[in-house]
Amino acid sequence: MPGTDALLATCAVPSDGPLAQRAVPEPHHPYRTPFQRDVGRILHARAFRRLAGKTQVFTERASDHFRSRLTHTLEVAQIARTVARALGLNEDLTEALALAHDIGHPPFGHAGERALDDPLQEYGLRFDHNLHALRIVEHFENRHLEFRGLNLTLAVREGIIKHSRDYSAADHPELAEYFLDQRPPLEAQLIDWADEIAYLTADLDDGVEAEILTIGDIRRGVTLVERPFAALQADHPGAPEKLLFQESLKLMLNALADDLIAETARQAQGIPNLEGIRHAQHRLAAFSAEMEQFRREAKEFLYRNLYLCSELENGHRQANRVIGELFSAWMSEPWKLPPSYAEQVATEGAPRVIADYIAGMTDHFILELHRSESKAPVPERD
Ligand code: MG
């Protein structure tokens, strides 16, 4: 395990380079870097506040302790900053990317994403939360007099779309300015892994809180929990199972973060600068082969026992029904959209505008809206 010296500092994105530029130039701030300013703009955005009302995994909030997208985002930011600092990368840029990484998610978690993608496909479109996040920061957040959107730096906009996948220039000519033939900087590459570290550990925790998973099942299925659990139990005989479990989750999180730091440093060894990171054959932020196996094991355990379990199916069905019904109601009567959306239908087309509107909603807002629409059915217009 490396120390906390600046292992990859020469590969970090500089805060005063071309990636710190904005579409609309702004004067330098006397004491904040451009990426610190982006952190502030994202934190103060309405879309960021709405993450508090969006599902992470559980739509029916049987416990106040379940993660929302907001608390998940804060956990990702904490992990990503720790990793970036240990590697000597740009911590401010990393924080901005972590805070924005889920800003494009619709209500009802991944079930909501699928429920929105299905009707869009009928019109030859797709719902992609990364591209939607870019639309939010470029178009929908309007708090500034001199520009539309948040006018974020190029590095943050590039990282928002490329943190978890690559886009081809042929399929997405509109993204040409984002170096589509190159790897993103390490600050963006590590966000997806920080996201996994956060949700793998948190969803095991919330799954037990929801009484869907048992600690015994997790011990049998997830090596990253079982290993520390067995060692802690031997050292603390008679300790309550719940505390041993919590301590094990913490050690699981640490083991994943330690491995990510060490393996990323190893993969990037000998690469002198950011250009080298950009032109590498593949993304360099990674887990070691052994940890990758454990990560997959934990993820497959969660899919089998939590994400696809019958207890959560109700929520998934509800997401499908609510989003599907509202989508078709507005497709038939797009003039019933709020005026700011209705006026975009002529240029963007109704399906995309409806998807934009729905994607911005919190779970609570869309349920209330659906309830009121169902009570007072939209009258036929002749
Ligand atoms: Mg996430």
Coordinates of C-alpha atoms and ligand atoms in Angstrom, one line a residue:
M1 CA 0.0 0.0 0.0
P2 CA 1.5 3.3 -1.0
G3 CA 1.9 6.2 1.3
T4 CA 0.0 9.5 0.8
D5 CA 2.8 11.1 -1.2
A6 CA 1.9 12.5 -4.6
L7 CA 2.3 9.4 -6.6
L8 CA 0.8 10.6 -9.8
A9 CA 1.0 14.4 -9.3
T10 CA 2.5 14.9 -12.7
C11 CA -0.5 13.3 -14.3
A12 CA -3.0 15.5 -12.5
V13 CA -5.2 18.0 -14.3
P14 CA -3.8 21.4 -13.5
S15 CA -6.2 24.0 -12.1
D16 CA -4.8 26.7 -14.5
G17 CA -4.6 24.7 -17.8
P18 CA -6.9 24.5 -20.8
L19 CA -9.2 22.1 -19.1
A20 CA -10.0 24.7 -16.5
Q21 CA -11.5 27.0 -19.2
R22 CA -15.2 27.7 -19.5
A23 CA -17.4 28.1 -22.6
V24 CA -18.1 31.7 -21.5
P25 CA -14.8 33.1 -20.1
E26 CA -14.9 34.5 -16.6
P27 CA -12.4 36.6 -14.6
H28 CA -10.1 34.6 -12.3
H29 CA -11.3 34.3 -8.7
P30 CA -8.7 35.8 -6.2
Y31 CA -8.5 32.7 -4.0
R32 CA -10.6 29.8 -5.4
T33 CA -9.5 27.5 -8.2
P34 CA -11.9 27.1 -11.2
F35 CA -12.7 23.6 -10.0
Q36 CA -13.5 24.8 -6.4
R37 CA -15.9 27.2 -8.0
D38 CA -17.5 24.3 -10.0
V39 CA -17.9 22.4 -6.7
G40 CA -19.8 25.4 -5.4
R41 CA -22.0 25.7 -8.5
I42 CA -23.0 22.1 -8.4
L43 CA -23.7 22.1 -4.6
H44 CA -25.9 25.2 -5.0
A45 CA -27.8 23.8 -8.1
R46 CA -31.4 22.8 -7.8
A47 CA -30.8 19.5 -9.4
F48 CA -28.3 18.7 -6.7
R49 CA -30.8 19.5 -3.9
R50 CA -33.4 17.2 -5.6
L51 CA -31.0 14.2 -5.1
A52 CA -32.3 14.2 -1.6
G53 CA -35.7 13.1 -2.9
K54 CA -34.5 10.5 -5.3
T55 CA -34.2 6.7 -4.7
Q56 CA -30.9 5.0 -4.5
V57 CA -32.2 1.5 -4.1
F58 CA -35.4 1.6 -2.0
T59 CA -38.4 3.4 -3.3
E60 CA -40.6 2.7 -0.3
R61 CA -38.9 4.5 2.5
A62 CA -39.5 2.1 5.3
S63 CA -36.4 3.5 7.1
D64 CA -35.0 7.0 7.5
H65 CA -31.6 5.4 7.4
F66 CA -31.6 4.2 3.8
R67 CA -29.3 6.1 1.4
S68 CA -30.9 8.6 -0.9
R69 CA -29.0 9.7 -4.0
L70 CA -27.8 12.7 -2.1
T71 CA -26.3 10.8 0.8
H72 CA -24.9 8.3 -1.7
T73 CA -23.3 11.2 -3.6
L74 CA -21.7 12.6 -0.5
E75 CA -20.2 9.1 0.3
V76 CA -18.8 8.9 -3.3
A77 CA -17.3 12.4 -2.9
Q78 CA -15.6 11.4 0.4
I79 CA -14.1 8.2 -1.1
A80 CA -13.1 9.9 -4.4
R81 CA -11.4 12.7 -2.7
T82 CA -9.4 10.3 -0.4
V83 CA -8.2 8.4 -3.4
A84 CA -7.4 11.5 -5.4
R85 CA -5.4 13.0 -2.6
A86 CA -3.5 9.8 -2.0
L87 CA -2.6 9.7 -5.7
G88 CA -1.7 13.4 -5.9
L89 CA -4.5 14.1 -8.4
N90 CA -6.6 17.2 -8.5
E91 CA -8.8 16.9 -5.5
D92 CA -11.1 19.8 -6.3
L93 CA -11.8 18.5 -9.8
T94 CA -12.5 15.0 -8.4
E95 CA -14.9 16.5 -5.8
A96 CA -16.8 18.4 -8.5
L97 CA -17.1 15.2 -10.6
A98 CA -18.2 13.1 -7.7
L99 CA -20.9 15.6 -6.7
A100 CA -22.2 15.7 -10.2
H101 CA -22.0 12.0 -11.0
D102 CA -25.6 11.1 -10.3
I103 CA -27.2 14.5 -11.0
G104 CA -28.8 13.1 -14.2
H105 CA -30.6 10.2 -12.6
P106 CA -34.4 10.2 -12.8
P107 CA -36.7 9.3 -9.9
F108 CA -37.0 5.6 -8.7
G109 CA -33.3 4.7 -9.2
H110 CA -32.3 2.3 -12.0
A111 CA -35.9 1.1 -12.3
G112 CA -36.8 4.7 -13.2
E113 CA -34.0 4.9 -15.8
R114 CA -35.3 1.8 -17.6
A115 CA -38.9 3.0 -17.3
L116 CA -37.9 6.3 -19.1
D117 CA -35.7 4.5 -21.7
D118 CA -38.4 2.2 -22.8
P119 CA -40.9 4.7 -24.2
L120 CA -38.1 6.8 -25.6
Q121 CA -36.9 3.8 -27.7
E122 CA -40.2 3.8 -29.5
Y123 CA -39.2 7.2 -30.9
G124 CA -35.6 6.1 -31.8
L125 CA -34.2 7.9 -28.7
R126 CA -32.5 6.6 -25.5
F127 CA -32.3 7.9 -21.9
D128 CA -28.7 8.1 -20.8
H129 CA -28.1 9.6 -17.3
N130 CA -24.6 11.0 -18.2
L131 CA -25.9 12.9 -21.2
H132 CA -28.9 14.1 -19.2
A133 CA -26.5 15.4 -16.5
L134 CA -24.8 17.4 -19.2
R135 CA -28.1 18.8 -20.4
I136 CA -28.9 19.8 -16.8
V137 CA -25.6 21.7 -16.2
E138 CA -25.6 23.3 -19.7
H139 CA -29.3 24.2 -20.1
F140 CA -31.6 23.6 -17.2
E141 CA -29.8 25.3 -14.3
N142 CA -30.4 28.9 -14.8
R143 CA -29.1 31.1 -11.9
H144 CA -26.7 33.3 -13.7
L145 CA -27.2 36.6 -15.6
E146 CA -24.4 36.2 -18.1
F147 CA -24.8 32.7 -19.3
R148 CA -27.2 29.8 -19.6
G149 CA -26.5 26.8 -17.4
L150 CA -23.6 26.6 -14.9
N151 CA -20.8 27.4 -17.3
L152 CA -18.7 24.7 -15.8
T153 CA -15.1 24.1 -16.8
L154 CA -14.3 21.8 -19.7
A155 CA -12.8 19.1 -17.4
V156 CA -16.0 18.9 -15.3
R157 CA -18.2 18.7 -18.4
E158 CA -15.9 16.1 -20.0
G159 CA -15.9 14.1 -16.8
I160 CA -19.7 14.2 -16.4
I161 CA -20.2 12.4 -19.6
K162 CA -17.1 10.2 -19.6
H163 CA -16.7 9.0 -16.0
S164 CA -18.4 5.7 -16.6
R165 CA -18.4 5.0 -20.3
D166 CA -16.9 6.1 -23.6
Y167 CA -19.0 7.6 -26.5
S168 CA -18.1 7.3 -30.1
A169 CA -17.7 10.4 -32.2
A170 CA -19.7 8.8 -35.0
D171 CA -22.8 8.3 -32.7
H172 CA -22.4 11.5 -30.9
P173 CA -21.1 14.3 -33.1
E174 CA -22.6 16.9 -30.7
L175 CA -19.9 15.8 -28.1
A176 CA -17.0 16.5 -30.4
E177 CA -15.3 19.0 -28.0
Y178 CA -14.9 16.2 -25.4
F179 CA -11.8 14.4 -26.8
L180 CA -13.9 11.3 -27.6
D181 CA -10.9 9.4 -29.0
Q182 CA -8.9 9.9 -25.8
R183 CA -9.2 8.5 -22.3
P184 CA -10.6 10.9 -19.7
P185 CA -8.2 12.2 -17.0
L186 CA -7.6 9.9 -13.9
E187 CA -9.8 12.2 -11.8
A188 CA -12.8 11.2 -14.0
Q189 CA -11.7 7.6 -14.3
L190 CA -11.7 7.0 -10.6
I191 CA -15.3 8.3 -10.0
D192 CA -16.9 5.2 -11.4
W193 CA -14.8 3.0 -9.0
A194 CA -15.5 5.3 -6.0
D195 CA -19.2 5.0 -6.9
E196 CA -18.9 1.2 -6.8
I197 CA -17.0 1.2 -3.5
A198 CA -19.7 3.4 -2.0
Y199 CA -22.8 1.5 -3.2
L200 CA -21.5 -2.0 -2.8
T201 CA -20.8 -1.4 0.9
A202 CA -23.9 0.9 1.5
D203 CA -26.3 -1.5 -0.2
L204 CA -25.2 -4.4 1.9
D205 CA -25.8 -2.1 4.9
D206 CA -29.2 -0.9 3.7
G207 CA -30.2 -4.4 2.7
V208 CA -29.7 -5.6 6.2
E209 CA -31.6 -2.5 7.6
A210 CA -34.5 -3.4 5.2
E211 CA -34.4 -7.0 6.5
I212 CA -34.0 -8.3 3.0
L213 CA -30.4 -9.5 3.5
T214 CA -29.1 -11.2 6.7
I215 CA -25.6 -10.9 8.0
G216 CA -25.2 -14.6 7.7
D217 CA -26.1 -14.6 4.0
I218 CA -23.7 -11.8 3.4
R219 CA -20.9 -13.6 5.2
R220 CA -21.5 -16.7 3.1
G221 CA -21.6 -14.8 -0.2
V222 CA -19.2 -11.9 0.1
T223 CA -15.6 -12.6 0.8
L224 CA -14.8 -8.9 1.4
V225 CA -17.1 -9.0 4.4
E226 CA -16.4 -12.5 5.6
R227 CA -12.6 -12.1 5.8
P228 CA -12.6 -9.1 8.2
F229 CA -15.7 -10.4 10.0
A230 CA -14.0 -13.8 10.9
A231 CA -10.9 -12.0 12.0
L232 CA -12.7 -9.5 14.1
Q233 CA -14.9 -12.2 15.7
A234 CA -11.8 -14.1 16.8
D235 CA -10.3 -10.9 18.3
H236 CA -13.6 -9.8 20.0
P237 CA -15.4 -12.9 21.1
G238 CA -19.0 -12.1 22.2
A239 CA -19.1 -8.8 20.3
P240 CA -22.6 -8.1 18.9
E241 CA -23.0 -9.4 15.3
K242 CA -24.3 -6.0 14.1
L243 CA -21.2 -4.2 15.3
L244 CA -18.9 -6.8 13.8
F245 CA -20.8 -6.3 10.6
Q246 CA -20.5 -2.5 10.6
E247 CA -16.8 -2.8 11.3
S248 CA -16.4 -5.3 8.5
L249 CA -18.1 -3.0 6.0
K250 CA -15.8 -0.3 7.0
L251 CA -12.8 -2.6 6.4
M252 CA -14.3 -3.7 3.1
L253 CA -14.5 -0.1 2.0
N254 CA -11.0 0.6 3.1
A255 CA -9.7 -2.6 1.3
L256 CA -11.3 -1.5 -1.9
A257 CA -10.0 2.0 -1.7
D258 CA -6.5 0.9 -0.7
D259 CA -6.4 -1.5 -3.7
L260 CA -7.8 1.1 -6.1
I261 CA -5.0 3.5 -5.1
A262 CA -2.2 0.9 -5.3
E263 CA -3.4 -0.6 -8.6
T264 CA -4.0 2.8 -10.3
A265 CA -0.5 3.9 -9.2
R266 CA 0.9 0.7 -10.6
Q267 CA -0.9 0.9 -13.9
A268 CA 0.1 4.6 -14.4
Q269 CA 3.7 3.9 -13.4
G270 CA 6.1 5.5 -15.9
I271 CA 3.5 7.6 -17.5
P272 CA 4.9 11.1 -17.3
N273 CA 1.9 13.4 -17.7
L274 CA -1.8 13.9 -18.5
E275 CA -1.1 13.4 -22.2
G276 CA 0.2 9.9 -21.4
I277 CA -3.0 9.1 -19.4
R278 CA -5.1 10.4 -22.3
H279 CA -3.4 8.3 -24.9
A280 CA -3.0 5.1 -22.9
Q281 CA -4.5 1.9 -24.5
H282 CA -7.2 1.7 -21.9
R283 CA -8.4 3.4 -18.7
L284 CA -5.7 3.1 -16.0
A285 CA -7.8 3.5 -12.8
A286 CA -8.5 -0.1 -11.8
F287 CA -8.6 -2.7 -9.1
S288 CA -6.0 -5.5 -9.0
A289 CA -7.0 -8.8 -10.6
E290 CA -7.7 -10.3 -7.2
M291 CA -9.8 -7.4 -5.9
E292 CA -11.6 -7.3 -9.2
Q293 CA -12.9 -10.9 -8.5
F294 CA -14.0 -9.9 -5.0
R295 CA -15.8 -6.8 -6.4
R296 CA -17.6 -8.9 -9.0
E297 CA -18.6 -11.4 -6.3
A298 CA -20.1 -8.7 -4.1
K299 CA -21.9 -7.1 -7.0
E300 CA -23.3 -10.4 -8.2
F301 CA -24.4 -11.1 -4.7
L302 CA -26.3 -7.8 -4.6
Y303 CA -28.0 -8.4 -7.9
R304 CA -29.1 -11.9 -7.0
N305 CA -30.2 -11.1 -3.5
L306 CA -31.2 -7.5 -3.4
Y307 CA -31.6 -5.5 -6.7
L308 CA -33.7 -8.2 -8.4
C309 CA -35.4 -9.6 -5.3
S310 CA -39.2 -9.9 -5.1
E311 CA -39.4 -7.4 -2.2
L312 CA -38.2 -4.6 -4.5
E313 CA -40.3 -5.7 -7.4
N314 CA -43.3 -3.7 -6.3
G315 CA -41.3 -0.5 -6.4
H316 CA -40.0 -1.4 -9.9
R317 CA -43.5 -2.1 -11.1
Q318 CA -44.7 1.2 -9.7
A319 CA -41.9 3.1 -11.4
N320 CA -42.8 1.6 -14.7
R321 CA -46.5 2.3 -14.3
V322 CA -46.1 5.9 -13.0
I323 CA -43.5 7.0 -15.6
G324 CA -45.1 5.1 -18.5
E325 CA -48.6 6.6 -17.8
L326 CA -47.4 10.2 -17.4
F327 CA -45.2 9.8 -20.5
S328 CA -48.1 8.7 -22.7
A329 CA -50.4 11.3 -21.2
W330 CA -48.0 14.1 -22.2
M331 CA -47.3 12.6 -25.6
S332 CA -51.1 12.9 -26.3
E333 CA -51.3 16.3 -24.9
P334 CA -47.9 18.0 -24.8
W335 CA -49.5 21.4 -24.3
K336 CA -50.2 20.3 -20.8
L337 CA -46.5 20.4 -19.9
P338 CA -45.3 23.4 -17.8
P339 CA -44.8 26.4 -20.2
S340 CA -41.0 26.3 -20.0
Y341 CA -41.0 22.7 -21.3
A342 CA -44.0 23.0 -23.7
E343 CA -42.2 25.8 -25.5
Q344 CA -39.2 23.5 -26.3
V345 CA -41.4 20.8 -27.9
A346 CA -41.2 22.5 -31.4
T347 CA -37.4 22.3 -31.4
E348 CA -36.5 19.3 -29.3
G349 CA -39.5 17.1 -30.0
A350 CA -42.1 16.0 -27.4
P351 CA -40.4 12.7 -26.3
R352 CA -37.1 14.3 -25.3
V353 CA -38.8 17.2 -23.6
I354 CA -41.1 14.9 -21.6
A355 CA -38.1 12.7 -20.6
D356 CA -36.2 15.9 -19.5
Y357 CA -39.2 17.0 -17.4
I358 CA -39.7 13.5 -15.8
A359 CA -36.0 12.9 -15.2
G360 CA -35.8 16.1 -13.1
M361 CA -38.6 15.0 -10.7
T362 CA -38.1 13.6 -7.2
D363 CA -39.9 10.3 -6.2
H364 CA -42.3 12.3 -4.1
F365 CA -43.1 14.9 -6.8
I366 CA -43.8 12.3 -9.5
L367 CA -46.0 10.2 -7.2
E368 CA -48.0 13.2 -6.2
L369 CA -48.4 14.4 -9.8
H370 CA -49.5 10.9 -10.9
R371 CA -52.0 10.7 -8.0
S372 CA -53.6 14.0 -8.9
E373 CA -53.6 13.2 -12.7
S374 CA -55.3 9.8 -12.0
K375 CA -57.9 11.5 -9.8
A376 CA -58.8 14.0 -12.4
P377 CA -58.3 12.3 -15.8
V378 CA -57.3 14.6 -18.6
P379 CA -60.4 15.5 -20.5
E380 CA -60.5 14.5 -24.2
R381 CA -59.9 17.4 -26.6
D382 CA -61.7 17.5 -29.9
Ligands
MG1 MG -23.7 6.7 -8.1

